[in-house]
mmCIF file of C-alpha atoms in Angstrom:
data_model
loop_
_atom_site.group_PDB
_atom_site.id
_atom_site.type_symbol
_atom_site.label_atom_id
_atom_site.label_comp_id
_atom_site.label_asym_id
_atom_site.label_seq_id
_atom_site.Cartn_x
_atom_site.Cartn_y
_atom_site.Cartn_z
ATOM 1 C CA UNK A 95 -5.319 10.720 -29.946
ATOM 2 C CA UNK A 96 -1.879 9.012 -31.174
ATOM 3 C CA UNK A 97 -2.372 6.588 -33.390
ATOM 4 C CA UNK A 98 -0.672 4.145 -31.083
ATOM 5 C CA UNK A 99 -3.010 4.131 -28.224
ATOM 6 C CA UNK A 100 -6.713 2.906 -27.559
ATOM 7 C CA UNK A 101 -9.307 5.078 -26.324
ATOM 8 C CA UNK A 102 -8.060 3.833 -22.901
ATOM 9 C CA UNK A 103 -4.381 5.454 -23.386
ATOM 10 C CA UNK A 104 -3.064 2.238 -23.679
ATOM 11 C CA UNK A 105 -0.571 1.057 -26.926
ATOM 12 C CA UNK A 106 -2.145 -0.827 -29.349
ATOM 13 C CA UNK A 107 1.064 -2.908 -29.817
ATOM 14 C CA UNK A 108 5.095 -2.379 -28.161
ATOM 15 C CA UNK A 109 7.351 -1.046 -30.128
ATOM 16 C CA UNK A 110 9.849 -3.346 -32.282
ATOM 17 C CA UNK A 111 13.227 -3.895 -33.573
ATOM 18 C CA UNK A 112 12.025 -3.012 -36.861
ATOM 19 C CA UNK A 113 10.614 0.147 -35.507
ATOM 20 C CA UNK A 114 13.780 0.807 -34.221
ATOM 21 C CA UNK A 115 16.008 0.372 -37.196
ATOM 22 C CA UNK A 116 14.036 2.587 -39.292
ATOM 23 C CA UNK A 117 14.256 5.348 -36.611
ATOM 24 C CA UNK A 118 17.749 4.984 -36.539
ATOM 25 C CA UNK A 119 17.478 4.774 -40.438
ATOM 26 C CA UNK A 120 20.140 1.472 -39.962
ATOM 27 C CA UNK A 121 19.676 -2.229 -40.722
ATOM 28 C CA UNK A 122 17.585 -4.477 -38.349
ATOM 29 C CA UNK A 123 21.188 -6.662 -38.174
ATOM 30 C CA UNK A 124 22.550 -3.848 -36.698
ATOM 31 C CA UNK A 125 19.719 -3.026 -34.023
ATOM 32 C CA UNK A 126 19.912 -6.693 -32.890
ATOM 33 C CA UNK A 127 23.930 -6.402 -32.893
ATOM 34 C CA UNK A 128 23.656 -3.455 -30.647
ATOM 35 C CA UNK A 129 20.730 -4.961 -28.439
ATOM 36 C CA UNK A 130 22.739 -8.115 -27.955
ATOM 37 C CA UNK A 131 25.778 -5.999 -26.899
ATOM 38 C CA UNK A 132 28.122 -6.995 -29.476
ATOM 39 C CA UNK A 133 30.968 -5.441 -29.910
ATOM 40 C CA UNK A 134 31.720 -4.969 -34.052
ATOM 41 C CA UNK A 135 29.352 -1.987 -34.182
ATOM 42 C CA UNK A 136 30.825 1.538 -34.531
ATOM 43 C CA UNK A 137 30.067 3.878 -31.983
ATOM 44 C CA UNK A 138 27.965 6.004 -34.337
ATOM 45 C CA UNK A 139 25.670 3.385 -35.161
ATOM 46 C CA UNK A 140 25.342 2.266 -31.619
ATOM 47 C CA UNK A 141 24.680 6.137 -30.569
ATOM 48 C CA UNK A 142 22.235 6.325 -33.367
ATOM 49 C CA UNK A 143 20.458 2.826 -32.156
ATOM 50 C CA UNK A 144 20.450 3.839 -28.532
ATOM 51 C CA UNK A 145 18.936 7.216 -29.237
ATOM 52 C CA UNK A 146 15.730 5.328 -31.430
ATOM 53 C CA UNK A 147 15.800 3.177 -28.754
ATOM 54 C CA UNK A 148 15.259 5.576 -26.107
ATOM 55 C CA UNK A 149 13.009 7.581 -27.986
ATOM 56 C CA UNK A 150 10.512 4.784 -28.690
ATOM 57 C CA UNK A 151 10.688 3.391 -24.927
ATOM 58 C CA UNK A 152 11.548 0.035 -26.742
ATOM 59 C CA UNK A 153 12.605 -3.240 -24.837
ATOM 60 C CA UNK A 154 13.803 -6.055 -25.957
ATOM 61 C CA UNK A 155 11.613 -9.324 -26.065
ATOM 62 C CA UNK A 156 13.454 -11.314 -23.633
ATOM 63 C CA UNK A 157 10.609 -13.803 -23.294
ATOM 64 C CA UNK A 158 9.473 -14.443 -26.725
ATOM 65 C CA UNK A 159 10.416 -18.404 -27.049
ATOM 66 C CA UNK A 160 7.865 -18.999 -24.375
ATOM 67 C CA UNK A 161 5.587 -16.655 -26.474
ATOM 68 C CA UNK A 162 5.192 -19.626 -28.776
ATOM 69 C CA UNK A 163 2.505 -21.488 -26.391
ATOM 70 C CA UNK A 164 -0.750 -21.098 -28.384
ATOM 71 C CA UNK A 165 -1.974 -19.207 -25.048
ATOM 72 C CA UNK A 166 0.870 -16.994 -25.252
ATOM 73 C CA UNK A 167 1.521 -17.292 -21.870
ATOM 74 C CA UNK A 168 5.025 -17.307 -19.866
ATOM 75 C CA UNK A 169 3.442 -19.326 -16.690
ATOM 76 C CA UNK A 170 5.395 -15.887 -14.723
ATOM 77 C CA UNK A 171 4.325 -13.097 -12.404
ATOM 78 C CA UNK A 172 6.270 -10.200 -11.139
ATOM 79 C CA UNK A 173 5.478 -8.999 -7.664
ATOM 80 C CA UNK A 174 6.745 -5.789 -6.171
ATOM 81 C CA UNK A 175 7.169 -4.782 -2.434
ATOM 82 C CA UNK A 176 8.593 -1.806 -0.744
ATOM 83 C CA UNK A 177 10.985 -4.406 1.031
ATOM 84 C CA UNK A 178 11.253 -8.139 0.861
ATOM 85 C CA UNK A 179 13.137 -8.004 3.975
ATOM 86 C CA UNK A 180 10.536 -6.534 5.930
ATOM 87 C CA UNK A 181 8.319 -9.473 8.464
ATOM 88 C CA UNK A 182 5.285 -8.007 6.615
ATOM 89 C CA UNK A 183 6.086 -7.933 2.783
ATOM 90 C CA UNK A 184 7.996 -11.242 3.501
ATOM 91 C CA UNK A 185 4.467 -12.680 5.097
ATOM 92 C CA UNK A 186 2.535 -11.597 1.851
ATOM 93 C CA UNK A 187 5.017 -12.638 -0.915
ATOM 94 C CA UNK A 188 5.142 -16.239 0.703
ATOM 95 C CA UNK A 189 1.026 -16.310 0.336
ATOM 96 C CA UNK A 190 1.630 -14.931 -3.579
ATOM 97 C CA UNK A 191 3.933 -17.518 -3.725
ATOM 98 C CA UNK A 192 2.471 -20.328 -2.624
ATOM 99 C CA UNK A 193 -0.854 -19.359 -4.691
ATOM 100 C CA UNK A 194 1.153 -19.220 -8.015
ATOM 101 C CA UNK A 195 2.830 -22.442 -6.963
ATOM 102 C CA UNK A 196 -0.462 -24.308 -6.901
ATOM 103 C CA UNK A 197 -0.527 -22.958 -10.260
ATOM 104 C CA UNK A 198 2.479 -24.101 -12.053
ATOM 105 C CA UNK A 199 3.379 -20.364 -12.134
ATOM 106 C CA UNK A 200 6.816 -18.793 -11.001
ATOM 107 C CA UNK A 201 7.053 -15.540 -8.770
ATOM 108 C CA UNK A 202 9.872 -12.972 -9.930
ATOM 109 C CA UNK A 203 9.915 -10.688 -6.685
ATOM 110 C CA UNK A 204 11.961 -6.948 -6.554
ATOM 111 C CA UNK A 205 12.002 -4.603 -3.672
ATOM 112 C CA UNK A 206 11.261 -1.032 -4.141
ATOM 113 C CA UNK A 207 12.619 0.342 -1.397
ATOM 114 C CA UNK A 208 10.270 3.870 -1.597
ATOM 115 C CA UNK A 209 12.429 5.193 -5.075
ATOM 116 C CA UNK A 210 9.654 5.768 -7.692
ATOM 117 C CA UNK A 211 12.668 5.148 -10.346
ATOM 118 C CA UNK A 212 13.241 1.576 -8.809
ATOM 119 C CA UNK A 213 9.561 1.169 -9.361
ATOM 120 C CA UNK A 214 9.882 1.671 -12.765
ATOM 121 C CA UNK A 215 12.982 0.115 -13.609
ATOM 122 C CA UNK A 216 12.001 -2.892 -12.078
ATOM 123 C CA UNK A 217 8.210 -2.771 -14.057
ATOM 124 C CA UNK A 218 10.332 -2.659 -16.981
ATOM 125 C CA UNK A 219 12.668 -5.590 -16.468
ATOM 126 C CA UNK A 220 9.712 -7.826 -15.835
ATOM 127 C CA UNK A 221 7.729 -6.731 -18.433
ATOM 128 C CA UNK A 222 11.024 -7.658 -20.621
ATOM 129 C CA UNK A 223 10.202 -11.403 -19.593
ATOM 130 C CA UNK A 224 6.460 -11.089 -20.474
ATOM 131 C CA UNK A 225 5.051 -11.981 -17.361
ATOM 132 C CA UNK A 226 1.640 -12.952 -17.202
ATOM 133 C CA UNK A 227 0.331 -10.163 -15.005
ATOM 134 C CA UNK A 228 1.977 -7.915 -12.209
ATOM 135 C CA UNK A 229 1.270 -7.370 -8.304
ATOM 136 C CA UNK A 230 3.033 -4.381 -6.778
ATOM 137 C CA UNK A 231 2.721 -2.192 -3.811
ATOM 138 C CA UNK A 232 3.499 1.173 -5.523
ATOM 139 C CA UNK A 233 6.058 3.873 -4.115
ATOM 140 C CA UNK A 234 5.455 6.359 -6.997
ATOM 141 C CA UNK A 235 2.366 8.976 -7.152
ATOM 142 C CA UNK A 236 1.689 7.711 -10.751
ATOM 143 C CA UNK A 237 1.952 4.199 -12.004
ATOM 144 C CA UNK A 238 0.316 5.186 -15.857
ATOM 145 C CA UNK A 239 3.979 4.364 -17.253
ATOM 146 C CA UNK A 240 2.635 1.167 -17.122
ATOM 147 C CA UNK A 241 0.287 1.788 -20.105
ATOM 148 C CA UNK A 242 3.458 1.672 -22.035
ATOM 149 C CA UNK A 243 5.535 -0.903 -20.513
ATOM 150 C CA UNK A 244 2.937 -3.928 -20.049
ATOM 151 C CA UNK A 245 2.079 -5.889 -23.217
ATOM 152 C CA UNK A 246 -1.885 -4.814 -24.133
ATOM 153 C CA UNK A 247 -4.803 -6.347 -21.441
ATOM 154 C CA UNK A 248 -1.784 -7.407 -19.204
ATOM 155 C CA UNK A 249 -3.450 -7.481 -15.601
ATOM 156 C CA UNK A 250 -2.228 -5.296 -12.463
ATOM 157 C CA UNK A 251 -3.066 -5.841 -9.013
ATOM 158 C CA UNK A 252 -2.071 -3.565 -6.339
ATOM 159 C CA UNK A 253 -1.565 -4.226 -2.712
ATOM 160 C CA UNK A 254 -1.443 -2.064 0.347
ATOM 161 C CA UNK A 255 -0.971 0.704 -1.488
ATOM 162 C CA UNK A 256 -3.668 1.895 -4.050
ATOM 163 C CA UNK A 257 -2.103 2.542 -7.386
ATOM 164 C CA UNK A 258 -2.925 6.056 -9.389
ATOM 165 C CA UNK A 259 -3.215 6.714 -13.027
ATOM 166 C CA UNK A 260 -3.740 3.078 -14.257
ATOM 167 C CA UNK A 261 -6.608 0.269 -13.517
ATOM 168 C CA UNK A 262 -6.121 -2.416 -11.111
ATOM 169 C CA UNK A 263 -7.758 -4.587 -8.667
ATOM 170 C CA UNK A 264 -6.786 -3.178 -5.089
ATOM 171 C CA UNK A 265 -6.473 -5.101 -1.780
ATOM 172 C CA UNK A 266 -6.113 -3.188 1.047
ATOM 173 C CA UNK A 267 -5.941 -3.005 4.827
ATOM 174 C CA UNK A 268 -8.462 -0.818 7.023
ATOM 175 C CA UNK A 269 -5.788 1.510 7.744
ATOM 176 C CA UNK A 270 -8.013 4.771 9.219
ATOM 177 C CA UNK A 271 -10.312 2.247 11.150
ATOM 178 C CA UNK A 272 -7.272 0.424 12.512
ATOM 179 C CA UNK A 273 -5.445 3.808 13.704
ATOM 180 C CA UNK A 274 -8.558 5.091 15.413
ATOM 181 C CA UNK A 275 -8.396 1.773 17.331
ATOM 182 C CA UNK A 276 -5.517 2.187 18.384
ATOM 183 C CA UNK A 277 -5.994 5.507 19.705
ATOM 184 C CA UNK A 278 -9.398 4.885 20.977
ATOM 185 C CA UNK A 279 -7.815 2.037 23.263
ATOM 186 C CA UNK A 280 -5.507 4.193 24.300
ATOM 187 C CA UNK A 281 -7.746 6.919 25.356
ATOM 188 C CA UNK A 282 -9.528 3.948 27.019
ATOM 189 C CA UNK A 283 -6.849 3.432 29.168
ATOM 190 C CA UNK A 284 -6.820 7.634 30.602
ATOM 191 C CA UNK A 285 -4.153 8.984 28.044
ATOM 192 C CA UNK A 286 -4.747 12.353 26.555
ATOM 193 C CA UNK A 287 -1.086 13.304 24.915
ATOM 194 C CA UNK A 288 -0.913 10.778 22.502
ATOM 195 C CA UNK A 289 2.587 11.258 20.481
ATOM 196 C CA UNK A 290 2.100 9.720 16.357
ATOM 197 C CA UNK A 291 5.304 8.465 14.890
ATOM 198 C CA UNK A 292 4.717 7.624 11.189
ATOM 199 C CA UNK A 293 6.948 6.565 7.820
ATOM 200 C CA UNK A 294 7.445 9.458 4.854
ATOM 201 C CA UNK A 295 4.131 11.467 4.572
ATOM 202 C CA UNK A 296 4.122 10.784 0.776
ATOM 203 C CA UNK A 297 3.251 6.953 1.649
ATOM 204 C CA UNK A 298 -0.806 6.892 1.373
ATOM 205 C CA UNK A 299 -0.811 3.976 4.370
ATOM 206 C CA UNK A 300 1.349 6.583 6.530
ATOM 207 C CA UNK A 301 -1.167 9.101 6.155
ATOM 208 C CA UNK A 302 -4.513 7.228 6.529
ATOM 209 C CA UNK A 303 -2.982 6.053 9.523
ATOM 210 C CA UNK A 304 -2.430 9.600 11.068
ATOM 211 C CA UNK A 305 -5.646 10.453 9.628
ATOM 212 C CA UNK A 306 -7.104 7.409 12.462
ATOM 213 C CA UNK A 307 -5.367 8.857 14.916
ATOM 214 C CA UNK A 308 -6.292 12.456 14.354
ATOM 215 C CA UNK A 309 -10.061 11.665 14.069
ATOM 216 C CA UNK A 310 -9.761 9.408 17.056
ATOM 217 C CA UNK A 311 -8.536 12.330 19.421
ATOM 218 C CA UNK A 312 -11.311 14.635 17.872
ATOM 219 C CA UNK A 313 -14.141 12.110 18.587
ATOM 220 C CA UNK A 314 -12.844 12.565 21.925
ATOM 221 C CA UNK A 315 -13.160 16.202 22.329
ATOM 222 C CA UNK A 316 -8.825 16.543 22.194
ATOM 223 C CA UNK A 317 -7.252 18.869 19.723
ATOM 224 C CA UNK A 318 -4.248 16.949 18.537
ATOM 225 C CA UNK A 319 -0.955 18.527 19.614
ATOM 226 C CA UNK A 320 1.404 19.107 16.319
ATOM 227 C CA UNK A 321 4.578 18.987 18.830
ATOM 228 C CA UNK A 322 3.379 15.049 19.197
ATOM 229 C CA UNK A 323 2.851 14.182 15.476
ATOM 230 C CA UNK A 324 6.159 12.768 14.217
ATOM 231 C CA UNK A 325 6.594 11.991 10.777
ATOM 232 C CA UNK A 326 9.600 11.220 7.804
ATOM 233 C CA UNK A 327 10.596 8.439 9.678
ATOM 234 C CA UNK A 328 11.422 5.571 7.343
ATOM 235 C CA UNK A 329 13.652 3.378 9.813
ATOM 236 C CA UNK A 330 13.815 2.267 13.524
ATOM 237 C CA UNK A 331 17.309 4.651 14.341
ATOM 238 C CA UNK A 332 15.261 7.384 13.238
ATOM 239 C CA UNK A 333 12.124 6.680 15.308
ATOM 240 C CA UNK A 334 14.254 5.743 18.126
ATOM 241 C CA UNK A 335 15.933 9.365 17.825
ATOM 242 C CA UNK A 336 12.173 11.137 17.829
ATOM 243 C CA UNK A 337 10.908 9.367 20.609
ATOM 244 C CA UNK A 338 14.395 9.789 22.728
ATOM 245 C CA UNK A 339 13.645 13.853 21.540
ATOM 246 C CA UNK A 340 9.982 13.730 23.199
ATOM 247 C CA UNK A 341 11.201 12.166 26.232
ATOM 248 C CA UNK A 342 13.702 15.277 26.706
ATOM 249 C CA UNK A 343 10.957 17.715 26.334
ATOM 250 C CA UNK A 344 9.096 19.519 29.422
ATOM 251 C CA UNK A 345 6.381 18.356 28.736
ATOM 252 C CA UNK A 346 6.383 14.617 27.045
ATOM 253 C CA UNK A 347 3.473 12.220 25.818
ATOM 254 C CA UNK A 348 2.074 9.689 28.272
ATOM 255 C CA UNK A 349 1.601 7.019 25.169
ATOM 256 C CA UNK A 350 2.494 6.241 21.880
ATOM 257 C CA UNK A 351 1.434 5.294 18.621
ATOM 258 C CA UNK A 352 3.378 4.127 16.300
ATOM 259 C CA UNK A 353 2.286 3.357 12.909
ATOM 260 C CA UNK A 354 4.748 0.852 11.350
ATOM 261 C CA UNK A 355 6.425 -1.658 12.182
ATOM 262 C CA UNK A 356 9.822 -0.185 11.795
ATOM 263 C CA UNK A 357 9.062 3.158 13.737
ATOM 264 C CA UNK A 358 7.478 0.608 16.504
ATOM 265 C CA UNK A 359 10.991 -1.064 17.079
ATOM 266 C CA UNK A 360 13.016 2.145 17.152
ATOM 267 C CA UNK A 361 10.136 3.276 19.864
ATOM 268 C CA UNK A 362 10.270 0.068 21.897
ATOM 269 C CA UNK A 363 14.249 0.274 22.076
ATOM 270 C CA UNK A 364 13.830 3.847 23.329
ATOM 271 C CA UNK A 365 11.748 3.110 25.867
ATOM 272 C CA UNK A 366 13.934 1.098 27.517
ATOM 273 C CA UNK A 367 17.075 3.256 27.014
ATOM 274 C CA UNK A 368 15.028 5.968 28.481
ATOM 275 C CA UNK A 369 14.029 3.290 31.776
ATOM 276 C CA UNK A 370 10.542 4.193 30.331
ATOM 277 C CA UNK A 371 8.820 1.370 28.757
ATOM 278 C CA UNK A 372 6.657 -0.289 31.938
ATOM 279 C CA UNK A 373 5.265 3.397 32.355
ATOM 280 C CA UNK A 374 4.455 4.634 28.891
ATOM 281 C CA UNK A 375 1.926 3.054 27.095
ATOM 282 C CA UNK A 376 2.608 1.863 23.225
ATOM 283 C CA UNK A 377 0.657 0.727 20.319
ATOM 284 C CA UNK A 378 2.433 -0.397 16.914
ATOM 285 C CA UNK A 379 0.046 -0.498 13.837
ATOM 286 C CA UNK A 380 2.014 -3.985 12.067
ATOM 287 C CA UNK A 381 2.787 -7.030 14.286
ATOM 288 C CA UNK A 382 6.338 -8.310 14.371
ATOM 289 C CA UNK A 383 8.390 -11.528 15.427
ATOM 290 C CA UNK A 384 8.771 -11.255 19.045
ATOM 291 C CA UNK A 385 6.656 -8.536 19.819
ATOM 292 C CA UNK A 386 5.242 -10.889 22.331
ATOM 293 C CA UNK A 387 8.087 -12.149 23.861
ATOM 294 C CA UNK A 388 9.229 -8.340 25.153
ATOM 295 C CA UNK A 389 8.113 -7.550 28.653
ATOM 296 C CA UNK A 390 5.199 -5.846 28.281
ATOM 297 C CA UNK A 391 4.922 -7.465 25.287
ATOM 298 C CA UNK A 392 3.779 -4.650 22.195
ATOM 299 C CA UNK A 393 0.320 -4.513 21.990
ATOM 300 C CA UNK A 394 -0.496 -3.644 18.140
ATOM 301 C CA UNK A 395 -2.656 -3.582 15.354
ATOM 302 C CA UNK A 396 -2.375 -6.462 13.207
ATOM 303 C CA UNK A 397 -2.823 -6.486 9.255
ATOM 304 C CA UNK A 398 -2.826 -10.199 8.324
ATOM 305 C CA UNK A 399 -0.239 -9.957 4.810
ATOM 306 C CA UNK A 400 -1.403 -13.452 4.098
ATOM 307 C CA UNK A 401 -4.384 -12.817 3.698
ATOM 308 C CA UNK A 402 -3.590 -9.914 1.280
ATOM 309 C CA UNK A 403 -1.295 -11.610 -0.407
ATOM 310 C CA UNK A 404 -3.962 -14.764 -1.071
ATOM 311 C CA UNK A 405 -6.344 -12.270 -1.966
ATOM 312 C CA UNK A 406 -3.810 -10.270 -4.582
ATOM 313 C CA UNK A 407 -2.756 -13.078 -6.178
ATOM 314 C CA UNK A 408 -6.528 -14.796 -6.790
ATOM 315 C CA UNK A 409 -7.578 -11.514 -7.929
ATOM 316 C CA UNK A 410 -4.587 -11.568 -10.393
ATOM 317 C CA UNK A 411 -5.361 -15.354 -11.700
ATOM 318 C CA UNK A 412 -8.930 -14.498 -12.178
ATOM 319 C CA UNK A 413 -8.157 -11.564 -14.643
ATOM 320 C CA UNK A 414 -5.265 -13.473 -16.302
ATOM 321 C CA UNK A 415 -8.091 -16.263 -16.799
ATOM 322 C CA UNK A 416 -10.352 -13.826 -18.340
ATOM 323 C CA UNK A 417 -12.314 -12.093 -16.212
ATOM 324 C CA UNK A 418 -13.015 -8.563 -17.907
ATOM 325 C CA UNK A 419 -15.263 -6.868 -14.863
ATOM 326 C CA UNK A 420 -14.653 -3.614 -13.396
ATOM 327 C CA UNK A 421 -11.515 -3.308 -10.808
ATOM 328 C CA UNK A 422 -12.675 -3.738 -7.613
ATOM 329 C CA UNK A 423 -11.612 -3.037 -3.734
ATOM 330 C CA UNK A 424 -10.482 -5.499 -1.146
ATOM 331 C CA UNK A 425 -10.819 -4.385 2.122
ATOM 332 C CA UNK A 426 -8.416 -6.343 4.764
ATOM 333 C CA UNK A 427 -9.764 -6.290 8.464
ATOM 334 C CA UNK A 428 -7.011 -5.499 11.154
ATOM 335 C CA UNK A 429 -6.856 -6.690 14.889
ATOM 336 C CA UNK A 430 -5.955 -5.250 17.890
ATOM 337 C CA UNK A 431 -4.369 -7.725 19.897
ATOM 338 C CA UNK A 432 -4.031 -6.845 23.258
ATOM 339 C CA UNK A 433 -0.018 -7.699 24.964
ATOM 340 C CA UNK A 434 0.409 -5.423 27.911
ATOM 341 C CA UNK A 435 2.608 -2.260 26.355
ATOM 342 C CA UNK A 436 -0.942 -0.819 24.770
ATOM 343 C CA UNK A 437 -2.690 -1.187 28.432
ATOM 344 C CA UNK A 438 -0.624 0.785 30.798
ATOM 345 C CA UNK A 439 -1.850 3.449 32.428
ATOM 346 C CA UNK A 440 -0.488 6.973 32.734
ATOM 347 C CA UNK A 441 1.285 7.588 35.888
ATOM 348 C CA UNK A 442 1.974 4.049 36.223
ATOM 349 C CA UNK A 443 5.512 3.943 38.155
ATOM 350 C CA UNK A 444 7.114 0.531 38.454
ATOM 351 C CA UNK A 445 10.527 -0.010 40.560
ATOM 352 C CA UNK A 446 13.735 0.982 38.264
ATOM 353 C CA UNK A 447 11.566 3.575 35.997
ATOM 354 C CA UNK A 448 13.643 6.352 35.393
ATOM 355 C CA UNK A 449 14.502 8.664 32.198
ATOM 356 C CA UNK A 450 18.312 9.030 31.681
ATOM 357 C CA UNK A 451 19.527 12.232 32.102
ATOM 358 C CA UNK A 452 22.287 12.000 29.246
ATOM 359 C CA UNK A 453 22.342 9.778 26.347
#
C-alpha cells in the first residue's frame, strides 16, 4: 500500500505547496509565484512547477481562510447534474437548495452534460473551495478519482445515478418498476409492438429503464422486437428523427415508450408531424411543463426530483454532522399519471389522422 493512502484507498492528507517545491527541487516563493500566475517567473521554472504539479495531482487551497473556523467548515456544497437546464435536474437542485438554505449553507451547482472529463474537472474545482460535502449525479463509469480530490472523510451523495468505485449514500428512482408500468399499461390498453426510445446506453437509468420494458413484454408472453428498441438518443431532434424512421417502415409500432423526458418531446412533435398522435398511444418515463396542456395530454411516469433532491441533501447534512454508518439506498417511488396519450387504443382512427407521405 502507498504510504499516502488508508486501508480504504483514500489519502491520508492532499498534497502541498511544499510538496510541490521540493519535486520541482525550486523555492516554495516560486511555486506560489507560479500558482498565483505571476508573471516574473522564467519559463523553466514554471515548466518545472507545472510538471510537480501535475505529477502530484496538487490543487491549490482556494478556501483555506474559511478553513480557520474551529469546525473547519466552509458552510458550501457542490452539487452536480447532467443538466441544470433540464425541468427535472432544475426541480431537484431547487429542493438541494432550499435544504442548504435552511442551513446557512451555499449551493455551488455545475452541469455535466454526459462528458466524464467535465465530471472531473468540475469535482476538482469544488473541491479547490473545500466544500463541505458533494452531491452529484455521475456521467463517468468510475467516480474513485474522488479518493484523491476530496479532502479525507469528505461526504458524497449520489443521485439518480448510482456512483461506482467510491462510497456514497444513493437516492434513487424505481426506474425498472416504473418502465414495466409503463409497458404493462400499455399492453393494458391491446398494444403488442411496443417501440423503446431511450438516452446513450452507457447511462445506468437508460438501461434499467429498457430493462422494465423488456421484462414487461416477456411477462406477457411477447418477444421484444430489436427493430423497435431505439437507443443513443440524447436529445429531442434525434428522437424525433427515430420515431419519424418507424413511422416510414412497413410495418410500424402501435405505441410508444419513451424513456426520458427529452426523447418524449422529440416523440410527441413527431407524432403530430406524422398526423399520428390521437392514434398512437405514448408513454414518457419523466413529466414535463405542459405535458398536460397537449391534446391528448402525455400520459407518463413521474419521478418526483424534489423529493430526491430533499432526500440527497438530508442524507448529505447527516454525514457532514457526523454520522459514520454504512451508505445506504434511497429508493424514490414513481407515478403513472394517467393524461390521455398513454390510453389510446390501437386502431383508433380520429378525423384528420394521416401519416405524411414526404417530410
Amino acid at each position: 500500500m502507498s504510504p499516502d493512502r488508508t486501508s480504504g484507498g483514500r489519502r491520508s492528507s492532499r498534497p502541498t505547496m511544499n510538496d510541490v517545491a521540493r519535486a520541482a527541487r525550486v523555492s516554495l516563493k516560486t511555486v506560489s509565484r507560479v500558482v498565483n500566475g505571476e508573471e516574473n517567473v522564467s519559463p523553466v521554472l514554471v515548466a518545472q512547477v507545472r510538471s510537480a504539479i501535475e505529477l502530484l495531482n496538487y490543487s491549490p487551497d482556494v478556501g483555506a481562510g474559511a478553513l480557520r473556523r474551529s469546525d473547519r467548515r466552509t458552510e458550501m456544497i457542490a452539487l452536480l447534474l447532467e443538466d441544470v437546464g433540464n425541468p427535472f435536474s432544475a426541480s431537484l437542485h431547487r429542493a438541494v437548495e432550499d435544504e442548504a438554505r435552511a442551513r446557512g449553507v451555499q449551493v455551488l451547482t455545475g452541469s455535466l452534460d454526459e462528458c466524464p472529463a467535465r465530471e472531473r474537472e468540475l469535482a476538482r474545482a469544488f473541491t479547490m473551495r473545500r466544500t463541505d460535502g458533494l452531491i452529484m449525479a455521475p456521467v463517468g463509469p468510475d467516480q474513485g478519482y474522488l479518493a484523491t480530490e476530496l479532502r479525507v472523510d469528505t461526504p458524497v451523495v449520489f443521485v439518480d445515478r448510482p456512483g461506482a468505485g467510491f462510497p456514497g449514500d444513493t437516492v434513487l428512482a424505481t426506474n425498472v418498476l416504473g418502465a414495466g408500468e409503463a409497458t404493462r399499461h400499455l399492453l393494458a390498453h391491446g398494444h403488442r409492438r411496443i417501440a423503446c426510445l431511450g438516452d446513450y446506453s452507457r447511462i445506468s437509468t437508460a438501461r434499467l429503464r429498457q430493462e422494465g420494458y423488456l421484462a414487461a413484454l416477456r411477462e406477457a408472453g411477447i418477444e421484444p422486437d430489436p427493430r423497435l428498441i431505439g437507443s443513443e438518443l440524447h436529445t429531442a431532434l434525434m428522437a424525433e428523427c427515430k420515431v419519424i424512421e418507424l413511422f416510414h417502415r412497413p410495418d410500424p409500432p402501435t405505441a410508444l415508450f419513451t424513456s426520458q423526458n427529452l426523447v418524449t418531446a422529440g416523440a410527441v412533435r413527431a407524432l403530430r408531424r406524422l398526423g399520428l398522435h390521437r392514434t398512437v398511444a405514448l408513454v414518457g418515463f419523466d413529466d414535463f411543463p405542459m405535458a398536460d396542456l397537449l391534446e391528448p395530454a402525455i400520459t407518463v411516469v413521474a419521478q418526483d426530483p424534489v423529493v430526491m433532491g430533499r432526500t440527497a441533501a438530508q442524507a448529505l447534512f447527516r454525514r457532514i454532522d457526523g454520522d459514520s454508518t454504512p451508505p445506504a439506498e434511497h429508493w424514490i417511488p414513481t407515478t403513472l399519471i394517467r393524461r390521455g396519450s398513454g390510453e389510446i387504443r390501437p386502431g383508433t382512427h380520429t378525423t384528420g389522422d394521416r401519416l405524411a407521405g414526404s417530410l
